[in-house]
Amino acid sequence: MTPPAPQQPHWLSRYATGYHTWRTITSHSGTSNGSRTLYKRPLGLAESGFNTDGVDYGGRADVNNTLQASVRCGGSSDPAAVRKHILLAWTCLRIAHPMLGARSYREDGVSGKRWFVVEQPGSVEEAIEMAGTGAERDSLVFVEDFYPGGVDGEDFYMHSQNAGRVIEPDRGLGRLFVLSTKRLPSSKNRGDGDDEDIKYRIHLLLITAHEIADGLSMYNWVSHLLRLLDTPTPHLIAQLSTHIVPSTLSSRLPPAQEDHFPPIPGNPARQRWFWAIVRILRHVRRPATSGFPNPLYNRSNPQTQTIQMPPKYPALLNYSPSFIPPLNTFITHTTLSPLATARLIALCRASKCSVGAGLFTLVGMSMMALYELDQPDIPLAERQPFVASFPVNPRPFIGYRDAESCMLIFSDDGVVLPFLPASLDVQGRFRLLVRSAHRQLGRFQKQSKQNGGSNGDENAIPPATRLLAHQYLNLLDMDAFKRPSHLHQRDQHSIHNPQGAYPAAPRGQATCGVSSVGDIRNLFPAENGVGTSMLGGPRARGGEFLVGSSTRVGGAHFSVSFDGNAVDRDLVGRWKGVIGALLEGEWHGYGEGKGVKGRL
């Protein structure tokens, strides 16, 4: 007799139901005493989308970040002691932020839902072994073990983005490569006699699956890693002894955001009406505005196939043709001068807008300039606006304040800025556009004062609840959209489209993607004249040009990952020049005197 087909879950089964609660189980294999405590939970909807990117599209969206810093590494001159200290610091980081040590698997291998699993170490020694360099774990890699002559860090990074996927989910979702450790000239400790202050210039590459890390959590983790590398070795061992206690580790396991979405108030009938109205509103809403096409696209000679990297690091990277990603990802970055950064901040303050909105605005103005140069004959009245897709941080809406794993959800509409020609005053353009960007971003960055309801009506739907309800439906759409067509029948745990006969209005086309993590100067201060540098980004999806912005010690910074097959790398260099020059040159106003109006 043929067993009945498994019933698909209801589309609301994951909304504020506790569906993704962590569970404690006991495994009876893999340890000397025959058992081990494991924590596991299903991936949330947002996490599942990024998992699909990585598993079904050759590591797409995996996050690769390089870090260069000056740290003590235990203050020893013995190379073996330095390696041990790095291992201890990495172990402490994995215990403090458990998703770095997590793995994922499908419960029945093919059609089951995917779970996160975090193992509870039974001792300090076991925690170190789990984080170590053995063939079974391989989460920490000292590159010099494979290439004693060393590697070029930037070149290895580019290969890691364009070779086969580095992450193996069933073994681990985070890996750390130690590219080099170079001892710096010694100095004397102040007030400590003749003791040397031994430091190393360390170059690291941290790679994670995107389902465990967003920009905020990544910066938080890397900053913590730097502090650990500067911590004396005995203190690291003491930390491990404290943090591996089961009650301590389990308390740090991050929730799936969908479990913390606010429940819909009212009785079941009222709740059904709410969801019916939300779905109809998604159907009848005006189609989202499309932006002008990215002027950096290579329209004359686009690459249709991935440019395969030469097998330069075969001991560490997979160059097999069957594992090559579907497109090339390249990274670039640029930092505004101190003068331009100061002007940016002054303009934002004068406009009573956030610096994050100012960074969005600069990206928009730079794209408008290149769009105008690329297509000068389009009449102003026919110019499309600049539209930036951007990820919404759900933390403020669900009361989750930690900078830990919490996947971001892309907004329906993006930030829409009207096209303004370069013939207008730079400052005037900026002030007009930044106010618009600030207003639009403000809807998604903090809870409204009315979130608790209005006029004493306990059944009123708060704005944050309406926002997250729309975002939940967006997640269902994206889950279906991302999954390859031949896999829809495979995954018995996918959810039917809740829109039914009333499909959601189509999304508009964004010019590019923009995000901001804010001011990170307190995370990566300059030290002893040798600054800390963190660069990188995710593997790109088709056509993407993703601009990550922040404020650093050196100035306002933009780090970009882009589809190297669709985007012209020479034009990217031109874009860097344009965005860097926007706030340079002669200036007027805000105490700098009245001079010639700034032009592009």
XYZ file of C-alpha atoms in Angstrom, residues 91-92 94-96 119-124 127 237-250:
26
model
C 37.476 28.303 20.145
C 36.307 31.033 22.542
C 32.753 29.784 18.547
C 31.536 29.155 22.085
C 30.531 32.798 22.633
C 27.202 20.478 19.747
C 27.779 20.905 23.471
C 31.464 20.231 24.275
C 32.012 18.130 27.360
C 35.298 19.747 28.340
C 37.729 22.503 27.415
C 35.865 22.353 22.695
C 41.385 28.985 28.992
C 39.528 30.391 31.995
C 36.859 31.847 29.697
C 36.362 28.495 28.030
C 35.892 26.768 31.369
C 33.100 29.212 32.191
C 31.402 29.412 28.805
C 31.121 25.703 27.986
C 28.714 25.147 30.882
C 25.532 23.834 29.197
C 23.225 26.438 30.738
C 25.559 29.202 29.547
C 25.948 27.890 25.999
C 22.252 27.148 25.498
